[in-house]
């Protein structure tokens, strides 16, 4: 038997899993609030209680919103984006320069989290990956022969920046972090260029959806289609 | 908040496109054991795995095991969707994969036991039907582990 969390009520309504607890939390946060043991236990208890139901399907609404942090209340971004980056004439130089500003904050965040970091899916040093992404941007090319590497590299780069931007203790607005990442960093600017290039390349347009979020672009990033085709291409 | 009414139209439309009919006859199972005797497993679709594991592909119906003996703080994420918050998971693995919370429930005898192995899928880019083979395989593994109930978390 199963019980579980649903983040989009309408999806659970349509698919009708046996026992489901809809929670009014942001995508990516099924238990509501990080590091809040009591809050997480309340959510789990409500979902486990559904195991006692003897008829179904059951779709129950969780009554408590997760505490939110507004953009205005968000802890300050610690990184100072200096002029040295702006003077760099190439993407590669700008990204490597930005990395030197991010690195101490990333290291600090990692120490605060007792050594925990999500960076490492691509298995390459951050500087190597950012330099390569910058060179692709500088040469106006797409990594058509290395799409899987590209996906993992940008996943690592984004999470490296998130960890750096949230290095200090405090309550962060996920939206504020997204805004800084996408609109104040060279990485965000570079990824938006990749997004545009993928979008303009019909055979690779579906890659664009993996590069940038709808929130970053401010609109739809493409139709909801299966992405089998692209994996077949790479294989 | 994922109340559709609170979201921009493009986001609302996208999420509604994910509405799907049930996969078949609606499954239902009762288990008379009290929760304090049940053996529980966790399954997430968050694309979690350890550094040494293969990362998830763009569209990937396979799964990764997460042993109860592993340190969940070492879990990383390779998920194809760019459209959910990662910053919460950066702070706390339990926000997505609440293994520590379940270990606490075990310690205070709220649940009977925890499975030896838990599982992670990557929920993006494929229609639900494509996961059938992997889901059947995991169901067999859970049965072998004498699991009574599964707690599911999406992202």
Coordinates of C-alpha atoms in Angstrom, one line a residue:
Chain A
X1 CA 0.0 0.0 0.0
X2 CA 1.1 3.6 -0.6
X3 CA 0.6 7.0 0.7
X4 CA 2.3 10.1 -0.4
X5 CA 2.6 13.8 -1.1
X6 CA 1.0 15.6 -4.0
X7 CA 2.2 19.0 -4.9
X8 CA -0.3 19.7 -7.7
X9 CA -3.8 18.8 -6.6
X10 CA -5.2 18.7 -10.1
X11 CA -2.7 16.1 -11.2
X12 CA -3.6 13.8 -8.3
X13 CA -7.3 14.4 -8.9
X14 CA -6.9 13.1 -12.5
X15 CA -4.6 10.2 -11.8
X16 CA -6.3 9.1 -8.6
X17 CA -3.5 7.4 -6.7
X18 CA -4.9 5.3 -3.7
X19 CA -3.9 7.7 -0.9
X20 CA -2.5 11.1 -1.4
X21 CA -2.0 14.2 0.7
X22 CA -2.1 17.5 -1.3
X23 CA 0.2 20.1 0.3
X24 CA 0.2 23.8 -0.6
X25 CA 4.0 24.0 -0.8
X26 CA 6.3 25.1 -3.7
X27 CA 7.5 22.6 -6.2
X28 CA 10.7 21.0 -4.8
X29 CA 9.6 21.2 -1.2
X30 CA 7.2 18.3 -0.5
X31 CA 7.8 18.4 3.2
X32 CA 7.3 22.2 3.4
X33 CA 10.2 23.7 5.2
X34 CA 13.9 22.8 5.4
X35 CA 15.3 22.1 8.9
X36 CA 12.0 22.3 10.6
X37 CA 11.6 19.0 12.2
X38 CA 8.2 19.6 13.8
X39 CA 6.7 21.0 10.6
X40 CA 8.0 18.0 8.6
X41 CA 6.6 15.6 11.2
X42 CA 3.2 17.1 11.0
X43 CA 3.1 16.6 7.2
X44 CA 4.3 13.0 7.5
X45 CA 1.8 12.2 10.2
X46 CA -1.0 13.5 8.0
X47 CA 0.1 11.4 5.1
X48 CA 0.6 8.3 7.3
X49 CA -2.9 8.7 8.7
X50 CA -4.2 8.0 5.2
X51 CA -3.0 4.4 5.6
X52 CA -5.8 3.8 8.1
X53 CA -8.4 4.6 5.5
X54 CA -10.3 1.5 4.3
X55 CA -11.9 2.9 1.1
X56 CA -10.6 5.2 -1.5
X57 CA -9.0 6.7 -3.5
X58 CA -8.3 9.3 -0.9
X59 CA -7.1 12.8 -1.7
X60 CA -6.9 14.9 1.4
X61 CA -5.8 18.6 1.6
X62 CA -3.1 19.5 4.1
X63 CA -4.4 22.5 6.0
X64 CA -1.2 24.3 6.9
X65 CA 0.9 26.5 4.6
X66 CA 4.6 26.4 4.8
X67 CA 6.1 29.5 6.4
X68 CA 7.3 31.6 3.5
X69 CA 10.0 34.3 3.2
X70 CA 9.2 37.2 0.9
X71 CA 11.9 38.6 -1.4
X72 CA 12.1 41.6 0.8
X73 CA 12.6 39.5 3.9
X74 CA 15.2 37.2 2.3
X75 CA 18.6 37.1 3.9
X76 CA 21.1 39.3 2.0
X77 CA 23.1 37.9 -0.9
X78 CA 26.7 37.8 0.3
X79 CA 28.4 37.9 -3.1
X80 CA 29.6 41.2 -4.3
X81 CA 29.6 41.2 -8.1
X82 CA 32.5 43.5 -8.8
X83 CA 33.6 45.5 -11.9
X84 CA 36.4 43.1 -12.8
X85 CA 33.9 40.8 -14.4
X86 CA 32.4 43.5 -16.5
X87 CA 35.8 44.3 -17.9
X88 CA 36.4 40.8 -19.1
X89 CA 35.7 40.6 -22.8
X90 CA 34.9 36.9 -23.2
X91 CA 32.3 34.7 -21.6
X92 CA 35.0 32.3 -20.5
X93 CA 36.9 35.1 -18.7
X94 CA 33.7 36.5 -17.1
X95 CA 32.6 33.1 -15.9
X96 CA 36.0 32.1 -14.5
X97 CA 36.3 35.5 -12.8
X98 CA 32.8 35.1 -11.3
X99 CA 33.8 31.7 -10.0
X100 CA 36.7 33.3 -8.0
X101 CA 34.1 35.5 -6.3
X102 CA 31.7 32.7 -5.7
X103 CA 34.3 30.1 -4.5
X104 CA 34.9 31.5 -0.9
X105 CA 31.1 31.7 -0.4
X106 CA 30.6 28.2 -1.7
X107 CA 33.3 27.0 0.7
X108 CA 31.7 28.8 3.6
X109 CA 28.2 27.4 2.7
X110 CA 29.7 23.9 2.6
X111 CA 31.3 24.4 6.0
X112 CA 28.0 25.7 7.4
X113 CA 26.2 22.6 6.1
X114 CA 28.8 20.3 7.7
X115 CA 30.5 19.4 4.5
X116 CA 27.3 18.7 2.6
X117 CA 27.1 19.9 -1.0
X118 CA 25.1 18.8 -4.0
X119 CA 27.8 19.7 -6.5
X120 CA 29.4 16.8 -8.3
X121 CA 26.9 15.2 -10.7
X122 CA 29.2 15.9 -13.6
X123 CA 32.4 14.9 -11.8
X124 CA 34.6 17.7 -13.1
X125 CA 36.2 20.7 -11.5
X126 CA 33.9 23.7 -11.5
X127 CA 36.5 25.9 -13.2
X128 CA 36.9 23.4 -16.0
X129 CA 33.2 23.3 -16.6
X130 CA 32.6 27.1 -16.5
X131 CA 35.5 27.7 -18.8
X132 CA 34.2 25.2 -21.3
X133 CA 30.6 26.7 -21.0
X134 CA 32.2 30.1 -21.6
X135 CA 34.1 28.9 -24.6
X136 CA 30.9 27.5 -26.1
X137 CA 29.3 30.9 -25.6
X138 CA 32.2 32.7 -27.1
X139 CA 32.3 30.5 -30.2
X140 CA 28.6 30.8 -30.6
X141 CA 28.2 27.0 -30.7
X142 CA 26.0 24.4 -28.9
X143 CA 27.5 21.3 -27.3
X144 CA 25.6 19.0 -29.7
X145 CA 28.0 16.1 -29.3
X146 CA 28.0 16.4 -25.5
X147 CA 24.5 17.1 -24.5
X148 CA 24.6 14.8 -21.5
X149 CA 27.8 16.5 -20.2
X150 CA 26.2 19.9 -20.8
X151 CA 23.1 19.0 -18.8
X152 CA 25.1 17.8 -15.8
X153 CA 27.6 20.7 -16.0
X154 CA 24.8 23.3 -15.8
X155 CA 23.1 21.4 -13.0
X156 CA 26.4 21.5 -11.1
X157 CA 27.0 25.2 -11.9
X158 CA 23.5 26.2 -10.8
X159 CA 23.6 24.4 -7.6
X160 CA 27.2 25.7 -6.9
X161 CA 25.8 29.2 -7.2
X162 CA 22.8 28.5 -5.1
X163 CA 25.0 27.1 -2.3
X164 CA 27.3 30.2 -2.6
X165 CA 24.4 32.6 -2.5
X166 CA 22.9 31.0 0.6
X167 CA 26.3 30.5 2.4
X168 CA 25.3 32.4 5.5
X169 CA 22.7 31.3 8.0
X170 CA 19.4 32.9 7.5
X171 CA 16.0 32.5 5.9
X172 CA 16.1 32.8 2.1
X173 CA 13.4 33.4 -0.4
X174 CA 13.8 30.8 -3.1
X175 CA 12.4 33.4 -5.5
X176 CA 15.0 35.9 -4.5
X177 CA 17.8 33.4 -5.1
X178 CA 16.3 32.5 -8.5
X179 CA 16.2 36.2 -9.4
X180 CA 19.9 36.8 -8.4
X181 CA 21.0 33.6 -10.2
X182 CA 19.2 34.4 -13.4
X183 CA 19.4 38.1 -13.6
X184 CA 22.5 39.3 -11.7
X185 CA 25.1 36.7 -12.5
X186 CA 27.1 36.0 -15.7
X187 CA 26.2 32.4 -15.3
X188 CA 22.4 33.3 -15.5
X189 CA 23.0 35.5 -18.5
X190 CA 25.0 32.8 -20.2
X191 CA 22.4 30.2 -19.6
X192 CA 19.8 32.4 -21.0
X193 CA 21.9 32.7 -24.2
X194 CA 22.1 28.9 -24.3
X195 CA 18.3 28.8 -23.9
X196 CA 17.8 31.2 -26.8
X197 CA 20.2 29.2 -29.0
X198 CA 18.6 25.9 -28.2
X199 CA 15.2 27.4 -28.8
X200 CA 16.3 28.6 -32.2
X201 CA 17.6 25.2 -33.2
X202 CA 14.5 23.1 -34.0
X203 CA 16.1 19.7 -33.5
X204 CA 17.4 20.7 -30.1
X205 CA 14.6 23.0 -29.0
X206 CA 13.5 20.7 -26.2
X207 CA 16.9 21.0 -24.6
X208 CA 16.0 24.6 -23.8
X209 CA 13.5 23.4 -21.2
X210 CA 16.3 21.8 -19.2
X211 CA 18.5 24.9 -19.3
X212 CA 16.2 27.6 -18.0
X213 CA 13.0 27.5 -15.8
X214 CA 9.8 29.0 -16.9
X215 CA 10.2 31.6 -14.1
X216 CA 13.6 32.6 -15.4
X217 CA 12.3 33.1 -18.9
X218 CA 9.0 34.6 -17.8
X219 CA 6.9 32.3 -19.8
X220 CA 6.4 28.8 -21.3
X221 CA 9.6 27.0 -22.3
X222 CA 7.9 24.7 -24.8
X223 CA 5.1 22.2 -25.1
X224 CA 4.8 19.3 -22.7
X225 CA 6.3 16.5 -24.9
X226 CA 8.3 13.5 -24.2
X227 CA 12.1 14.0 -24.5
X228 CA 12.9 10.5 -25.8
X229 CA 14.0 11.9 -29.1
X230 CA 16.9 13.8 -27.8
X231 CA 18.3 10.9 -25.8
X232 CA 18.1 8.8 -28.9
X233 CA 20.0 11.4 -30.8
X234 CA 22.8 11.4 -28.3
X235 CA 23.0 7.7 -28.1
Chain B
X1 CA 2.5 27.9 -3.2
X2 CA 1.3 25.4 -5.7
X3 CA -2.3 26.6 -5.8
X4 CA -2.9 27.0 -9.5
X5 CA -4.8 30.2 -8.9
X6 CA -1.7 31.8 -7.5
X7 CA 0.5 31.0 -10.5
X8 CA 1.1 32.8 -13.8
X9 CA -1.0 31.5 -16.6
X10 CA 1.9 29.8 -18.4
X11 CA 2.8 27.9 -15.3
X12 CA -0.8 27.0 -14.6
X13 CA -1.3 25.7 -18.2
X14 CA 1.9 23.7 -18.0
X15 CA 0.9 21.9 -14.8
X16 CA -2.6 21.2 -16.1
X17 CA -1.0 19.5 -19.1
X18 CA 0.3 16.9 -16.7
X19 CA -3.2 15.8 -15.8
X20 CA -3.5 12.2 -16.9
X21 CA -6.2 9.6 -16.6
X22 CA -5.6 6.7 -14.1
X23 CA -3.2 4.0 -15.5
X24 CA -5.8 1.3 -15.2
X25 CA -8.3 -0.1 -12.7
X26 CA -7.8 1.9 -9.5
X27 CA -5.6 -0.1 -7.1
X28 CA -6.6 -0.4 -3.5
X29 CA -5.1 -2.4 -0.7
X30 CA -5.8 -2.6 3.0
X31 CA -3.4 -3.7 5.6
X32 CA -4.8 -4.4 9.1
X33 CA -1.4 -4.0 10.8
X34 CA -1.3 -1.0 13.0
X35 CA 1.2 1.7 11.9
X36 CA 3.4 0.8 14.9
X37 CA 3.9 -2.7 13.3
X38 CA 4.2 -1.6 9.7
X39 CA 7.5 -1.7 7.7
X40 CA 7.9 1.4 5.7
X41 CA 9.9 2.3 2.6
X42 CA 10.5 5.7 1.0
X43 CA 10.3 6.4 -2.7
X44 CA 11.0 9.7 -4.3
X45 CA 10.9 11.0 -7.8
X46 CA 13.5 13.7 -7.1
X47 CA 16.3 12.1 -9.1
X48 CA 18.5 11.5 -6.1
X49 CA 21.5 9.2 -6.1
X50 CA 25.0 9.0 -4.7
X51 CA 28.1 10.5 -6.4
X52 CA 29.4 7.1 -7.5
X53 CA 26.0 6.2 -9.1
X54 CA 25.1 6.9 -12.7
X55 CA 23.4 10.3 -13.0
X56 CA 19.9 10.2 -14.4
X57 CA 19.6 10.7 -18.2
X58 CA 17.4 13.4 -19.8
X59 CA 14.5 10.9 -19.7
X60 CA 15.2 7.9 -17.6
X61 CA 12.7 5.4 -16.2
X62 CA 15.4 3.6 -14.1
X63 CA 15.8 3.9 -10.4
X64 CA 18.6 4.1 -7.8
X65 CA 18.7 2.3 -4.5
X66 CA 19.3 4.2 -1.3
X67 CA 20.4 1.8 1.5
X68 CA 19.4 2.5 5.0
X69 CA 23.1 2.2 5.9
X70 CA 24.1 5.0 3.6
X71 CA 24.4 8.6 4.8
X72 CA 21.5 10.4 3.1
X73 CA 23.5 13.7 3.4
X74 CA 25.7 12.4 0.6
X75 CA 22.7 12.2 -1.8
X76 CA 23.0 14.5 -4.8
X77 CA 20.4 15.2 -7.5
X78 CA 20.3 14.9 -11.3
X79 CA 16.9 15.9 -12.5
X80 CA 15.9 17.1 -15.9
X81 CA 13.4 19.7 -14.8
X82 CA 14.6 23.2 -14.3
X83 CA 11.2 24.1 -12.8
X84 CA 11.4 23.4 -9.1
X85 CA 13.3 24.9 -6.2
X86 CA 16.6 23.3 -5.3
X87 CA 17.6 25.7 -2.5
X88 CA 15.4 23.9 0.1
X89 CA 17.1 20.6 -0.7
X90 CA 20.5 22.2 -0.5
X91 CA 19.6 23.1 3.1
X92 CA 18.0 19.8 4.2
X93 CA 17.9 16.4 2.5
X94 CA 14.8 15.6 4.6
X95 CA 12.8 18.2 2.9
X96 CA 12.6 15.8 -0.1
X97 CA 13.7 12.5 1.3
X98 CA 12.7 12.5 4.9
X99 CA 14.7 9.5 6.1
X100 CA 15.8 11.1 9.3
X101 CA 12.2 11.9 10.2
X102 CA 11.3 8.3 9.6
X103 CA 14.2 7.1 11.7
X104 CA 12.8 9.3 14.5
X105 CA 9.4 7.7 14.0
X106 CA 11.1 4.3 14.3
X107 CA 12.9 5.4 17.5
X108 CA 9.7 6.4 19.2
X109 CA 7.9 3.3 17.9
X110 CA 5.4 5.2 15.8
X111 CA 6.3 2.8 12.9
X112 CA 7.4 -0.8 13.2
X113 CA 10.5 -0.8 11.0
X114 CA 12.2 0.8 8.0
X115 CA 13.0 -1.0 4.8
X116 CA 16.6 -2.0 4.2
X117 CA 16.5 -0.2 0.8
X118 CA 14.6 2.9 -0.4
X119 CA 14.4 4.1 -4.0
X120 CA 14.7 7.1 -6.1
X121 CA 13.3 7.8 -9.6
X122 CA 13.6 10.9 -11.8
X123 CA 10.2 12.1 -12.6
X124 CA 10.5 14.1 -15.8
X125 CA 10.2 13.8 -19.6
X126 CA 8.3 10.5 -19.8
X127 CA 4.8 9.4 -19.7
X128 CA 3.8 7.4 -16.6
X129 CA 3.3 4.2 -18.5
X130 CA 7.1 4.1 -19.4
X131 CA 7.9 3.5 -15.7
X132 CA 5.9 0.3 -15.6
X133 CA 8.8 -2.1 -15.9
X134 CA 10.9 -0.3 -13.2
X135 CA 7.9 0.1 -10.9
X136 CA 7.1 -3.6 -11.2
X137 CA 10.8 -4.4 -10.4
X138 CA 10.7 -2.1 -7.3
X139 CA 7.4 -3.6 -6.2
X140 CA 9.1 -7.0 -6.2
X141 CA 12.1 -5.7 -4.3
X142 CA 9.8 -4.1 -1.7
X143 CA 7.9 -7.4 -1.3
X144 CA 11.2 -9.2 -0.8
X145 CA 12.0 -6.6 1.9
X146 CA 8.6 -7.4 3.5
X147 CA 7.6 -3.7 3.2
X148 CA 4.0 -3.0 4.2
X149 CA 3.6 0.6 3.1
X150 CA 5.5 3.1 0.9
X151 CA 5.7 6.8 1.5
X152 CA 6.0 8.8 -1.8
X153 CA 7.5 12.2 -2.3
X154 CA 7.6 14.2 -5.6
X155 CA 9.4 17.4 -6.3

